[in-house]
Coordinates of N, CA and C in Angstrom, one line a residue:
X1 N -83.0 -35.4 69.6 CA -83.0 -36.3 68.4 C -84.0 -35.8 67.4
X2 N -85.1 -35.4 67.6 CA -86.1 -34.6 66.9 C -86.0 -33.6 66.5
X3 N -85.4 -32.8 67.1 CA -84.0 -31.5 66.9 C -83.5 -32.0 66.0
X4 N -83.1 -32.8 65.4 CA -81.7 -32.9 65.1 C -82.6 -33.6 63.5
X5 N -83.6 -34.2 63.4 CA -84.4 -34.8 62.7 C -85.0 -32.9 61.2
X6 N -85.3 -32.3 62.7 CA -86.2 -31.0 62.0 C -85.1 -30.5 61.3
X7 N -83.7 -30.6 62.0 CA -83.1 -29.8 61.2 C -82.6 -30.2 59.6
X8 N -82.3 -31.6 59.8 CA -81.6 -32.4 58.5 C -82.6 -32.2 57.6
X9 N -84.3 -32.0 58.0 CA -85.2 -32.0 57.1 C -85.0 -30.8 56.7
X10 N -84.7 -29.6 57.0 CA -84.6 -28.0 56.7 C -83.7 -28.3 55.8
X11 N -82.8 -28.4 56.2 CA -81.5 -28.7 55.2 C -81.5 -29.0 53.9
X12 N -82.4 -30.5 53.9 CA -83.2 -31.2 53.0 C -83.7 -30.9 51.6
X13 N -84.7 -29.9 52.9 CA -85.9 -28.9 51.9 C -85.2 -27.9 51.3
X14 N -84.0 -27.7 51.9 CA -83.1 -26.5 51.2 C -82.5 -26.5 49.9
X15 N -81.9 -27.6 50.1 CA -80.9 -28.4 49.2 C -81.9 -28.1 47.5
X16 N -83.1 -28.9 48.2 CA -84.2 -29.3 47.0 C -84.2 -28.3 46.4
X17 N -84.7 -27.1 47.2 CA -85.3 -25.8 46.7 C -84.2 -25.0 45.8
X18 N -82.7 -25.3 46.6 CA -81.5 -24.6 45.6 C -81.2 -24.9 44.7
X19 N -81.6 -26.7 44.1 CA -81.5 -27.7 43.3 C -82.5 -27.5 42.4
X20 N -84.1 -27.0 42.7 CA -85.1 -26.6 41.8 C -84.8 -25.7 41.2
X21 N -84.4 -24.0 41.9 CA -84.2 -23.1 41.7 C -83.3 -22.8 40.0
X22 N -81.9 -23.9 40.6 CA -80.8 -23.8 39.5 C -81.5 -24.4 38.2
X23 N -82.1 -25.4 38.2 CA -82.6 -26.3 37.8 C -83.6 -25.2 36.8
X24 N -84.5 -24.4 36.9 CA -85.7 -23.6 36.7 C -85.0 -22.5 35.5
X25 N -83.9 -21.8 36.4 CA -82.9 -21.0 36.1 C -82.5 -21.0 34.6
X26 N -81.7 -22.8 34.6 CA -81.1 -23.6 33.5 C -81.9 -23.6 32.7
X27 N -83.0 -23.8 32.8 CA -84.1 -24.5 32.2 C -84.9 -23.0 31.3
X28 N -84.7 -21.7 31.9 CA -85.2 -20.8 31.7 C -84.0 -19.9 30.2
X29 N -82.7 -20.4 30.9 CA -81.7 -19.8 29.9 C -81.8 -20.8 28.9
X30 N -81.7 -22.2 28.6 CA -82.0 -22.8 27.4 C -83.4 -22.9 26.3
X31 N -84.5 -21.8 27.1 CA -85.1 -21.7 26.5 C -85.1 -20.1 25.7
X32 N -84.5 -19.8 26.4 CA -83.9 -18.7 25.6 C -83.1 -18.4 24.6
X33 N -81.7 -19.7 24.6 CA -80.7 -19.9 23.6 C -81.4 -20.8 22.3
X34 N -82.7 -21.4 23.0 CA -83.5 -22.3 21.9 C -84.1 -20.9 20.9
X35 N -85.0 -19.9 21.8 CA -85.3 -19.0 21.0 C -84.9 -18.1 19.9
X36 N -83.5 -17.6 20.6 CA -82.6 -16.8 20.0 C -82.3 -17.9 18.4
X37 N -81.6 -19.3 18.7 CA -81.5 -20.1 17.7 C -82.4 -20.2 16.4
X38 N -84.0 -20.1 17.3 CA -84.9 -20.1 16.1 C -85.1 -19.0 15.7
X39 N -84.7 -17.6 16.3 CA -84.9 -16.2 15.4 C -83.8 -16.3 14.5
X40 N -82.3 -16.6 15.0 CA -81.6 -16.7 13.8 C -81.3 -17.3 12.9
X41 N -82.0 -18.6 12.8 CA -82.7 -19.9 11.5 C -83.7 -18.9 10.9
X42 N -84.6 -18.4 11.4 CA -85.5 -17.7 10.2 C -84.9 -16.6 9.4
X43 N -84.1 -15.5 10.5 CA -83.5 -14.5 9.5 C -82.6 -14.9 8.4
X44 N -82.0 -16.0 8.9 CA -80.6 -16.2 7.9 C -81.7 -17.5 6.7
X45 N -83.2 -17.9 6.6 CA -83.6 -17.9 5.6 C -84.0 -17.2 5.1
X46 N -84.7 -15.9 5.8 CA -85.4 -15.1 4.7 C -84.2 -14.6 4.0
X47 N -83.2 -14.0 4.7 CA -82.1 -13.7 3.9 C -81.8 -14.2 3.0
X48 N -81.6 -15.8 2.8 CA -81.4 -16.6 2.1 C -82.1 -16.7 0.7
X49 N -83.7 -16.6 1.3 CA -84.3 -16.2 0.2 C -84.7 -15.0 -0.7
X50 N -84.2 -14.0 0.2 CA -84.4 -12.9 -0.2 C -83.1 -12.6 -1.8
X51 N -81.9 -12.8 -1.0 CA -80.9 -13.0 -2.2 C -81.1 -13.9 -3.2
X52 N -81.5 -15.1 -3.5 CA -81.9 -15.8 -4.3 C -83.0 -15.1 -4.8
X53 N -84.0 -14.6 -4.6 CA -85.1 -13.6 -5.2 C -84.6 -13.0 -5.9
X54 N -83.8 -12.1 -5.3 CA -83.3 -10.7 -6.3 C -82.5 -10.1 -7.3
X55 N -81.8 -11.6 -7.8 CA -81.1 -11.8 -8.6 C -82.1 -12.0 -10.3
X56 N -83.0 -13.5 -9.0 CA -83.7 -13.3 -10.6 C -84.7 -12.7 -11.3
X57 N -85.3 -11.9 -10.0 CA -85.9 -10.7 -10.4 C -85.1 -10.0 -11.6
X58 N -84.3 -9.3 -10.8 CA -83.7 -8.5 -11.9 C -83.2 -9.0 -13.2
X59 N -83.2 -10.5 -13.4 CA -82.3 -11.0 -14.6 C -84.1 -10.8 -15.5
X60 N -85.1 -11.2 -14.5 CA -86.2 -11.0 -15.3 C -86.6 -9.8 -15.8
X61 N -86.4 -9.0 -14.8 CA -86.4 -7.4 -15.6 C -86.0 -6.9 -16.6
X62 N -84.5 -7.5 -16.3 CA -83.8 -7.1 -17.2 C -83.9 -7.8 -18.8
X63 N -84.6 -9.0 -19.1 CA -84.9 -9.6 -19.3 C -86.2 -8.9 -20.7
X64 N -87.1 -8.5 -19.9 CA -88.2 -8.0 -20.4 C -88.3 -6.8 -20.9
X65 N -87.1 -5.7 -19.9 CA -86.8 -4.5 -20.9 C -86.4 -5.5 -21.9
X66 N -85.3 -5.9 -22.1 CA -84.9 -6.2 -23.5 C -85.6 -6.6 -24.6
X67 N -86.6 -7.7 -24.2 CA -87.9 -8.3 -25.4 C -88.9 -6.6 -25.1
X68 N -89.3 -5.7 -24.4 CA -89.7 -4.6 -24.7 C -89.0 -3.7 -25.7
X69 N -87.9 -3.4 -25.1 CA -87.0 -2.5 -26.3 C -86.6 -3.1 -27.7
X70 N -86.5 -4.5 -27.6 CA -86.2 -4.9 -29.0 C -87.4 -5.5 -29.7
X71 N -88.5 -5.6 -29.2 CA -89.6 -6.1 -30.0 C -89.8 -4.5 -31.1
X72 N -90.3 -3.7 -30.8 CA -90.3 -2.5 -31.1 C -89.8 -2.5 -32.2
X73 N -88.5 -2.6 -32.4 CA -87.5 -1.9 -33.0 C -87.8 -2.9 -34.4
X74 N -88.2 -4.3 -33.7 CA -88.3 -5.6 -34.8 C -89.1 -5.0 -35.7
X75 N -90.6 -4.8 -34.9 CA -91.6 -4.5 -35.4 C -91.7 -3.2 -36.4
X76 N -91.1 -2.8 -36.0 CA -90.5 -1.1 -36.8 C -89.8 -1.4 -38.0
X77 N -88.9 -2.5 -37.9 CA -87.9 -2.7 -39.1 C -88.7 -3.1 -39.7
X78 N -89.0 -4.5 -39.2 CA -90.3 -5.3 -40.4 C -91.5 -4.4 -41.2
X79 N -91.9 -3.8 -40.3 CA -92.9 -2.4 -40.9 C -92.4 -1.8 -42.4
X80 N -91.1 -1.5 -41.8 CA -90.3 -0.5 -42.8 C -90.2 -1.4 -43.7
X81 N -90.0 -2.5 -44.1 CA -89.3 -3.5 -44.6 C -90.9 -4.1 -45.6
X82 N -91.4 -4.2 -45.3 CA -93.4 -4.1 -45.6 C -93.6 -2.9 -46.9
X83 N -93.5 -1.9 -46.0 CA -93.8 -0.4 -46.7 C -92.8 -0.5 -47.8
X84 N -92.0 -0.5 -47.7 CA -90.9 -1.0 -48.5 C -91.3 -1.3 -49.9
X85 N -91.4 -2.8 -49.4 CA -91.4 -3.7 -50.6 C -92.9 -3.6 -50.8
X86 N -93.7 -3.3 -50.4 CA -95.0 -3.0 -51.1 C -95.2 -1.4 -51.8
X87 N -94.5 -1.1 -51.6 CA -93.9 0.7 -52.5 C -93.4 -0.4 -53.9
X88 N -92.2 -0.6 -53.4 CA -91.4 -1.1 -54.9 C -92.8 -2.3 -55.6
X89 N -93.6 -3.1 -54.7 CA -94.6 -3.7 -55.8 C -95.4 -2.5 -56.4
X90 N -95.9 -1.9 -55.8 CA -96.7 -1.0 -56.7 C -96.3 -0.5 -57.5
X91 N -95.3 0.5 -57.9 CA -93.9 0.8 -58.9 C -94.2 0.1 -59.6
X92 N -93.6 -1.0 -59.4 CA -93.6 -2.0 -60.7 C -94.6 -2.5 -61.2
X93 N -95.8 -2.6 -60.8 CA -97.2 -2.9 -61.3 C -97.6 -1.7 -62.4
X94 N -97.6 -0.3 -62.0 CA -97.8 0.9 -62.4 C -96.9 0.9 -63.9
X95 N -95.5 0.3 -63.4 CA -94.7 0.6 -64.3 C -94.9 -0.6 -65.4
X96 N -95.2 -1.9 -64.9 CA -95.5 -2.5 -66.1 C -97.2 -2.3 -66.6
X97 N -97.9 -1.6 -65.9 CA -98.9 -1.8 -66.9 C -98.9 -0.2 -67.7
X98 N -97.9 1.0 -67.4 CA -97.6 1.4 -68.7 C -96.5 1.0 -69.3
X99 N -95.9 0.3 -69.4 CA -95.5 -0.8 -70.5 C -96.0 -1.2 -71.3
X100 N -97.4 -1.8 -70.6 CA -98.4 -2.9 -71.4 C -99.4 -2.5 -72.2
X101 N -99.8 -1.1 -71.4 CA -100.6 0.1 -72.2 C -100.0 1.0 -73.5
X102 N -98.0 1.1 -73.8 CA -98.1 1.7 -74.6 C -97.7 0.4 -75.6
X103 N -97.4 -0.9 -75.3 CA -97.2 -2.0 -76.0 C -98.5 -2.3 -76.8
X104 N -99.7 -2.5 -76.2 CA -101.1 -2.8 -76.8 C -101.3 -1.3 -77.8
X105 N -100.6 0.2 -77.7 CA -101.1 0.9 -78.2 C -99.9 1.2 -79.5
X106 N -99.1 0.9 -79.5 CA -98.1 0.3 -80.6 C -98.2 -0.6 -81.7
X107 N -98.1 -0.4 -82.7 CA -98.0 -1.6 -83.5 C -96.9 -2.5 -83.7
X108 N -96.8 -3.9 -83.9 CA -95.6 -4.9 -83.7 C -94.7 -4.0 -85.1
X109 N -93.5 -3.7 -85.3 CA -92.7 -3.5 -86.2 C -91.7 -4.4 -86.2
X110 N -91.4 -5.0 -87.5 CA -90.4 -6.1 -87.8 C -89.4 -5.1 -87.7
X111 N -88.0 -6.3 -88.3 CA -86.5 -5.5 -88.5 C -86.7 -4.8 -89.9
X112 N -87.5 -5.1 -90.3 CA -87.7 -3.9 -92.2 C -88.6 -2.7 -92.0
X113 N -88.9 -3.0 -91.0 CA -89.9 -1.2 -90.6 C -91.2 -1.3 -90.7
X114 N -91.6 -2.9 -91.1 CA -93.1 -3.4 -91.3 C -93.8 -3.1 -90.1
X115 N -94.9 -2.4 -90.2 CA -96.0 -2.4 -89.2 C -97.3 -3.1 -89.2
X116 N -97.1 -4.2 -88.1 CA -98.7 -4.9 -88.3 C -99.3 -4.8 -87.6
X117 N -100.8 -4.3 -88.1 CA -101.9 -4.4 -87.2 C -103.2 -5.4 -87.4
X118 N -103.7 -5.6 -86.1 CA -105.2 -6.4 -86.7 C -106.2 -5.9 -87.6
X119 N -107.0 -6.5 -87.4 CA -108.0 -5.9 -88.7 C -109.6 -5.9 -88.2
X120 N -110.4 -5.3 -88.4 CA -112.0 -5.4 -87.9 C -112.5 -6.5 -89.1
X121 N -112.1 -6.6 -90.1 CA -112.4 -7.4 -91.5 C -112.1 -8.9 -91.7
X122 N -113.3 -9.7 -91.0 CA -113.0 -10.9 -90.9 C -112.4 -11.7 -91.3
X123 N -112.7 -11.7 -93.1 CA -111.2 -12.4 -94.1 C -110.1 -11.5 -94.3
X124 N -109.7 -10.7 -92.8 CA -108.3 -10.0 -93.1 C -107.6 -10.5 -91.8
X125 N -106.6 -11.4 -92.4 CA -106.0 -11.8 -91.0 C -104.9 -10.4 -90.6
X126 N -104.4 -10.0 -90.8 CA -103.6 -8.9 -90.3 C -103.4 -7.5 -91.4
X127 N -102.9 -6.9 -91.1 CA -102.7 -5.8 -92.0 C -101.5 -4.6 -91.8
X128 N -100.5 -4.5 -93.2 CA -99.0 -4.5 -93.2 C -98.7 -3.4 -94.1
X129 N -98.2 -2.3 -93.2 CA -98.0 -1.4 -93.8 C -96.4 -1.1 -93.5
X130 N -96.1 -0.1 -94.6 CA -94.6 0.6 -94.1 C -94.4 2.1 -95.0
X131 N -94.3 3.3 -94.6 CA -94.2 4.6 -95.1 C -92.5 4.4 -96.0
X132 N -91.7 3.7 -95.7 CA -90.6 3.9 -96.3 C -90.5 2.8 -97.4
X133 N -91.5 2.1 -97.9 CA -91.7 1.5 -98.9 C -91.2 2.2 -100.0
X134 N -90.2 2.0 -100.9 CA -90.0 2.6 -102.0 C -91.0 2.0 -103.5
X135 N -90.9 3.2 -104.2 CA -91.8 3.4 -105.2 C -91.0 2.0 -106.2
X136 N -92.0 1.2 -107.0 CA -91.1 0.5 -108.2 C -90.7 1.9 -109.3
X137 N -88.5 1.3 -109.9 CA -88.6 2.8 -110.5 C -89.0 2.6 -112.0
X138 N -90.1 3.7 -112.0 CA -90.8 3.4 -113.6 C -89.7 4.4 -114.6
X139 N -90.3 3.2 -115.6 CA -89.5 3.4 -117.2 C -90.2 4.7 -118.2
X140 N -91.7 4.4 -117.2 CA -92.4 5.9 -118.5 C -91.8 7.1 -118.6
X141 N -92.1 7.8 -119.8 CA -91.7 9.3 -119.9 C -93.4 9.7 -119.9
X142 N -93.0 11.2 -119.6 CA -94.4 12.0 -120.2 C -95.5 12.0 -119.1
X143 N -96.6 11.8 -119.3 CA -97.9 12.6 -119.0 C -98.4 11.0 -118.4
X144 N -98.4 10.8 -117.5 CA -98.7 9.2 -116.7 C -100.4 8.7 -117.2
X145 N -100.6 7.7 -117.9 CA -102.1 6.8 -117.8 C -102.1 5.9 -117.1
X146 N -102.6 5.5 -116.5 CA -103.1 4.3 -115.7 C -103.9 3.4 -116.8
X147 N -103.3 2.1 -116.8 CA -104.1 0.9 -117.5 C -104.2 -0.4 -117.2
X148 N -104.6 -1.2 -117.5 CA -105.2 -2.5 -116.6 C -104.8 -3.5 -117.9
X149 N -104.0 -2.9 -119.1 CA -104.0 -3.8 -119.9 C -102.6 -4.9 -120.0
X150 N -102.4 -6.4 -120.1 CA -101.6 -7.0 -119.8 C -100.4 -6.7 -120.9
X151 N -99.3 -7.1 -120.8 CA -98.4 -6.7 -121.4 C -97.9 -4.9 -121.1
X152 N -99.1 -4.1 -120.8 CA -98.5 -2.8 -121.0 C -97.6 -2.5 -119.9
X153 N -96.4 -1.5 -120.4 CA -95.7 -1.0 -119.2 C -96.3 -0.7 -118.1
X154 N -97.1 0.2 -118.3 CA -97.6 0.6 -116.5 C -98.6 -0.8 -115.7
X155 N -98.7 -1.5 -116.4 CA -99.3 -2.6 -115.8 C -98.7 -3.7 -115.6
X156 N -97.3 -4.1 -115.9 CA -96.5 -4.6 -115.8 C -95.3 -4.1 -114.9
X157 N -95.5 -2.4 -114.4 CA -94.6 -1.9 -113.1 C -95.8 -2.3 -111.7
X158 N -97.2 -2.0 -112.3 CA -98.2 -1.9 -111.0 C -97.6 -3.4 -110.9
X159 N -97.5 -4.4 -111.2 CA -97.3 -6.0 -110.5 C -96.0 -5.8 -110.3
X160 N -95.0 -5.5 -110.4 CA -93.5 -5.5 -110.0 C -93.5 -4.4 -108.9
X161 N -94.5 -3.3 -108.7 CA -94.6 -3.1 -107.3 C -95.5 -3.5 -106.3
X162 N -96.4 -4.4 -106.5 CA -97.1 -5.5 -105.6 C -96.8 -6.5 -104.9
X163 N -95.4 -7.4 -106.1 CA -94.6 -8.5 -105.5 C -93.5 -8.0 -105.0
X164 N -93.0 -6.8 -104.9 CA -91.9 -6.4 -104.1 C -92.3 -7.0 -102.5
X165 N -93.0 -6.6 -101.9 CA -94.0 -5.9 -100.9 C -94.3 -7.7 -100.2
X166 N -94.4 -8.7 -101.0 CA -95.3 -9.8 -100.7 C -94.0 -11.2 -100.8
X167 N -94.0 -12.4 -100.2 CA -93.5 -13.2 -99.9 C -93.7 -14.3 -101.1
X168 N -94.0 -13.9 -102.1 CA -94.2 -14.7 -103.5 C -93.6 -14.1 -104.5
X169 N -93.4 -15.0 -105.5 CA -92.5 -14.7 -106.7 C -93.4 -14.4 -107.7
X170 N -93.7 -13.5 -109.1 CA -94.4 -13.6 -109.6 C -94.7 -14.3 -110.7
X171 N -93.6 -15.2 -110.8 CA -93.8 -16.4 -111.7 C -94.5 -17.6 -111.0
X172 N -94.3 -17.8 -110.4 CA -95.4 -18.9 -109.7 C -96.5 -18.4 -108.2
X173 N -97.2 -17.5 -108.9 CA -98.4 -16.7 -108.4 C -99.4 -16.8 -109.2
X174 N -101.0 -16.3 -108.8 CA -101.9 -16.2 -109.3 C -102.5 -14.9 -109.2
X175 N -102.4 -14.3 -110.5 CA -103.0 -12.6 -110.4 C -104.3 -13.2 -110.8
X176 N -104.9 -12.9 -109.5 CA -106.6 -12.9 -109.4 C -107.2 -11.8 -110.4
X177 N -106.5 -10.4 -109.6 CA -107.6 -9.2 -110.7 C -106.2 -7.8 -109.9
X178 N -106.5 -7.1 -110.6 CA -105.5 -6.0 -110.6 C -106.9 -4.7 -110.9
X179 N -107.6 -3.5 -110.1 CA -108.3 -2.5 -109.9 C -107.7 -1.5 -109.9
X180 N -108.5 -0.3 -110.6 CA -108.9 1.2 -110.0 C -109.3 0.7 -108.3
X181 N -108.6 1.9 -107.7 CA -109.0 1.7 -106.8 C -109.3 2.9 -105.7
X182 N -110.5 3.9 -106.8 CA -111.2 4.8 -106.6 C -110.4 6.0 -107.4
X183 N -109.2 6.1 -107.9 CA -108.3 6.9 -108.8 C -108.0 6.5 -109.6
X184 N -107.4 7.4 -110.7 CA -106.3 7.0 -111.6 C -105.0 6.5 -111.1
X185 N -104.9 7.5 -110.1 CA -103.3 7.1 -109.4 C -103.8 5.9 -108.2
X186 N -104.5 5.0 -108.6 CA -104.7 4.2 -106.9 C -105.1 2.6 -108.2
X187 N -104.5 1.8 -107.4 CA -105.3 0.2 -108.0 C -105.2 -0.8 -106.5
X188 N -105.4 -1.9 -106.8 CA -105.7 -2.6 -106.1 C -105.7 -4.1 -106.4
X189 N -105.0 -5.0 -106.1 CA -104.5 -6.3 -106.3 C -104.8 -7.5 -105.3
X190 N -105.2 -8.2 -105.7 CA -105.3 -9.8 -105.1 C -104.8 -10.9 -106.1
X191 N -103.8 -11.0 -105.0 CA -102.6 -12.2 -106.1 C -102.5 -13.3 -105.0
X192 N -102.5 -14.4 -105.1 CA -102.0 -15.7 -104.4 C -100.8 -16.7 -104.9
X193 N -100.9 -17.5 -103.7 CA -99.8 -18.6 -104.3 C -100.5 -20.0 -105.3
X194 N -99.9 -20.4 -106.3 CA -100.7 -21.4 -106.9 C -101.1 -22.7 -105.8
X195 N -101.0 -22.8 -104.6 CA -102.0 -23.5 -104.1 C -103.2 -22.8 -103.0
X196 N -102.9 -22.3 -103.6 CA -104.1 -20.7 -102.8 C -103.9 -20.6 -101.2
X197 N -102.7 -21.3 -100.6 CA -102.4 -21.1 -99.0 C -102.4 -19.9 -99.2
X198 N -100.9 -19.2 -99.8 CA -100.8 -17.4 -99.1 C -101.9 -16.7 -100.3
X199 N -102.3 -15.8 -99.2 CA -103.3 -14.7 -100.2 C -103.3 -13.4 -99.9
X200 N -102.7 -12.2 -100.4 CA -102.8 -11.0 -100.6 C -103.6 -10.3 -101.2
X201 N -104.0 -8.9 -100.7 CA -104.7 -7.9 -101.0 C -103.2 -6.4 -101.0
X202 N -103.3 -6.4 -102.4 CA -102.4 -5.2 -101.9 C -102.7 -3.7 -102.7
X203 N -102.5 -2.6 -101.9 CA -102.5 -1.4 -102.9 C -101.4 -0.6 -102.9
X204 N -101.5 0.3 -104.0 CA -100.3 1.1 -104.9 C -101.1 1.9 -105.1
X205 N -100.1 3.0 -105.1 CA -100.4 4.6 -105.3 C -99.3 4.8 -106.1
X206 N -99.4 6.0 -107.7 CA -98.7 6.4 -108.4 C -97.9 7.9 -107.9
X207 N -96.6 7.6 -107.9 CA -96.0 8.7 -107.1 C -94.8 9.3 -109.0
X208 N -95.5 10.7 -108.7 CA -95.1 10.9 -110.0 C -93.4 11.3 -110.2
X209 N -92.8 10.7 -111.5 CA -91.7 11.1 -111.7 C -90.7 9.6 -111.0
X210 N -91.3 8.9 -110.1 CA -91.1 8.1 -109.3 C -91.7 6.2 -109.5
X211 N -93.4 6.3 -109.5 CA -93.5 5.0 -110.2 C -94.2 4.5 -109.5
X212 N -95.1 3.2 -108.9 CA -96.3 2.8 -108.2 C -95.3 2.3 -107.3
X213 N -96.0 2.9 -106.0 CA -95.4 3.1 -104.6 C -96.7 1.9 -104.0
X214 N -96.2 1.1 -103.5 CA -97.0 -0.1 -102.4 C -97.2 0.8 -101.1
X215 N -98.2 0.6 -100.4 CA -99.2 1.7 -99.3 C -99.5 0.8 -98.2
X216 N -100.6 -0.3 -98.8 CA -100.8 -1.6 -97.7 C -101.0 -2.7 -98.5
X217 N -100.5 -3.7 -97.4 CA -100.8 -5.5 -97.7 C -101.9 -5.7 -96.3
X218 N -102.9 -6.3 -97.5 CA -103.6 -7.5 -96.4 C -103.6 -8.7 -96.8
X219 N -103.1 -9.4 -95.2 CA -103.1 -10.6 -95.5 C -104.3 -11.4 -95.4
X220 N -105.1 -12.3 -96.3 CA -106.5 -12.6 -96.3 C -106.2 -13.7 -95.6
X221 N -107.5 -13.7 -94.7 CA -107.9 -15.7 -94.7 C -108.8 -16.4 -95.4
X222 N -109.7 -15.6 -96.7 CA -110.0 -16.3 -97.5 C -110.4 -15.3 -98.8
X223 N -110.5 -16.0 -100.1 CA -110.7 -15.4 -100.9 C -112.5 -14.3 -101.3
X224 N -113.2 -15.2 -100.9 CA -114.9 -14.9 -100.8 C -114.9 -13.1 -100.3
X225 N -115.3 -12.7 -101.1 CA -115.5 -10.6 -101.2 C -113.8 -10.6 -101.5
X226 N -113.2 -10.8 -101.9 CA -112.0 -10.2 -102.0 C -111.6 -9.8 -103.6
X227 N -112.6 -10.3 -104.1 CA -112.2 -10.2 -105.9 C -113.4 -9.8 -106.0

């Protein structure tokens, strides 16, 4: 019976030990398929991440060449575009101020060929010349005198070549004084309007065969030294 006791317990203990064993075994291969599981969860993320990386890497590269290569080119145009139009302002600065240089060094000329310039001569507001001024045509024969006396022909062309020249009529004018004006062939006139607004200074030169030729008009701004 105790025989029989020792043995069912061998048995027993066997059973256990082949039931541990399997048990250990199982236990040892699921910790293995757990392993393998978690190596292949990591690789198939970093993969995961890796491909999502390198896409946009390269969109960023690509990305940056482009703002690299086309900043450049901006910056280059704009440059050019700078140099440019600061060339053409200078040009045109250059070019208008010899413009303005040979305009200030010109005298204003009307549509009759009048040339006016200023004057250093306080009561001269301006002063009006013209070379193509024709001579008044005189009536004298002979051997020319110069005379100052009223009525006489040559002193009655000297004022018909004075008012040619001047913006008054010489019927409603004031002949101040009629001069020698350092020659025989030279006089010199200051005539106004009868309300003494306009006021002239003019000279004549005797051009022979021809007749008293008008030279210059000044236009006065007042009478005081002018007579």
């Amino acid at each position: 019976m105790e025989r029989k006791r020792r043995f069912q317990t061998r048995q027993q203990y066997a059973e256990q030990k082949t039931k541990q064993t399997k048990f250990q075994k199982a236990d040892k291969r699921l910790n293995y398929l757990i392993a393998i599981v978690a190596v292949l969860i990591v690789a198939t993320l970093i993969f995961i991440i890796t491909q999502e990386s390198e896409p946009k890497n390269e969109a960023e590269q690509d990305s940056a060449a482009e703002v690299a290569t086309d900043v450049p080119e901006d910056d280059a145009g704009q440059e050019t575009e700078d140099n440019e139009t600061e060339t053409t302002v200078l040009e045109d600065v250059e070019e208008e101020d010899t413009v303005t240089d040979e305009t200030e060094n010109e005298q204003p000329t009307s549509e009759s060929g009048d040339m006016v310039s200023p004057s250093d001569d306080p009561s001269v507001k301006e002063v009006i010349t013209n070379p193509n001024w024709p001579a008044y045509p005189t009536a004298q024969t002979g051997e020319h005198v110069s005379t100052y006396e009223k009525g006489h022909i040559d002193y009655e062309e000297k004022l018909k070549a004075i008012f040619s020249v001047i913006d008054l009529q010489q019927e409603n004018s004031i002949v101040l004084r009629v001069n020698n004006n350092g020659s025989a062939e030279s006089a010199i006139a200051v005539v106004t309007s009868m309300d003494k607004e306009q006021k002239y200074r003019v000279s004549i030169e005797w051009v022979d065969n021809e007749g008293w030729k008008p030279v210059q008009v000044e236009v006065l701004t007042t009478l005081e030294g002018s007579q």
